[in-house]
Amino acid sequence: MNEAVFSQIAMLVLLTGLIVWMGIIVWDLAKKSKAGKFGTLALFIVLGAGVVGFLVKTVMVEIMNL
């Protein structure tokens, strides 16, 4: 396994872990602030928009490089 393959696999695994960890943090934030169903949904939509934007950007870059 060369360095490029290792970097790609590590990036995928660690980035997935980071996204999951951020979801756990948002869930804990909603629970501690007693946000309710609507507040929890709003937190996940607003704070998750950054993750969605990153994923969309990544897909668009890959499509443009084809």
Coordinates of C-alpha atoms in Angstrom, one line a residue:
M1 CA 0.0 0.0 0.0
N2 CA 1.5 3.3 -1.1
E3 CA 1.1 6.6 0.7
A4 CA -1.6 7.9 -1.7
V5 CA -3.9 5.0 -1.1
F6 CA -3.3 5.1 2.7
S7 CA -4.0 8.9 2.7
Q8 CA -7.2 8.4 0.8
I9 CA -8.5 5.6 3.1
A10 CA -7.4 7.4 6.2
M11 CA -9.2 10.6 5.0
L12 CA -12.4 8.7 4.3
V13 CA -12.4 6.9 7.7
L14 CA -11.3 9.9 9.8
L15 CA -13.7 12.3 8.0
T16 CA -16.6 9.9 8.5
G17 CA -15.7 9.7 12.2
L18 CA -15.5 13.5 12.5
I19 CA -19.0 13.9 10.9
V20 CA -20.4 11.3 13.3
W21 CA -18.7 13.0 16.3
M22 CA -20.2 16.3 15.2
G23 CA -23.6 14.7 15.1
I24 CA -23.2 13.4 18.6
I25 CA -22.2 16.9 19.8
V26 CA -25.2 18.4 18.1
W27 CA -27.5 15.8 19.7
D28 CA -25.9 16.5 23.2
L29 CA -26.3 20.2 22.7
A30 CA -30.0 19.8 21.8
K31 CA -30.5 17.5 24.8
K32 CA -28.7 19.8 27.3
S33 CA -30.5 22.9 26.1
K34 CA -33.9 21.1 26.2
A35 CA -34.5 22.2 22.6
G36 CA -37.5 19.9 21.9
K37 CA -38.3 18.2 18.6
F38 CA -38.4 21.4 16.5
G39 CA -35.3 22.9 18.1
T40 CA -33.4 19.6 17.6
L41 CA -34.4 19.5 14.0
A42 CA -33.4 23.1 13.5
L43 CA -30.0 22.4 15.1
F44 CA -29.4 19.5 12.8
I45 CA -30.5 21.3 9.7
V46 CA -28.5 24.5 10.4
L47 CA -25.4 22.9 11.8
G48 CA -25.5 20.0 9.3
A49 CA -25.7 22.4 6.4
G50 CA -21.9 22.8 6.6
V51 CA -21.4 19.1 6.3
V52 CA -23.8 18.9 3.4
G53 CA -22.0 21.8 1.7
F54 CA -18.6 20.0 2.2
L55 CA -20.0 16.8 0.7
V56 CA -21.6 18.6 -2.3
K57 CA -18.3 20.5 -2.9
T58 CA -16.4 17.2 -2.9
V59 CA -18.8 15.5 -5.3
M60 CA -18.7 18.5 -7.6
V61 CA -14.9 18.6 -7.7
E62 CA -14.8 14.9 -8.5
I63 CA -17.3 15.3 -11.3
M64 CA -15.4 18.2 -12.8
N65 CA -12.1 16.2 -12.7
L66 CA -13.5 13.5 -14.9

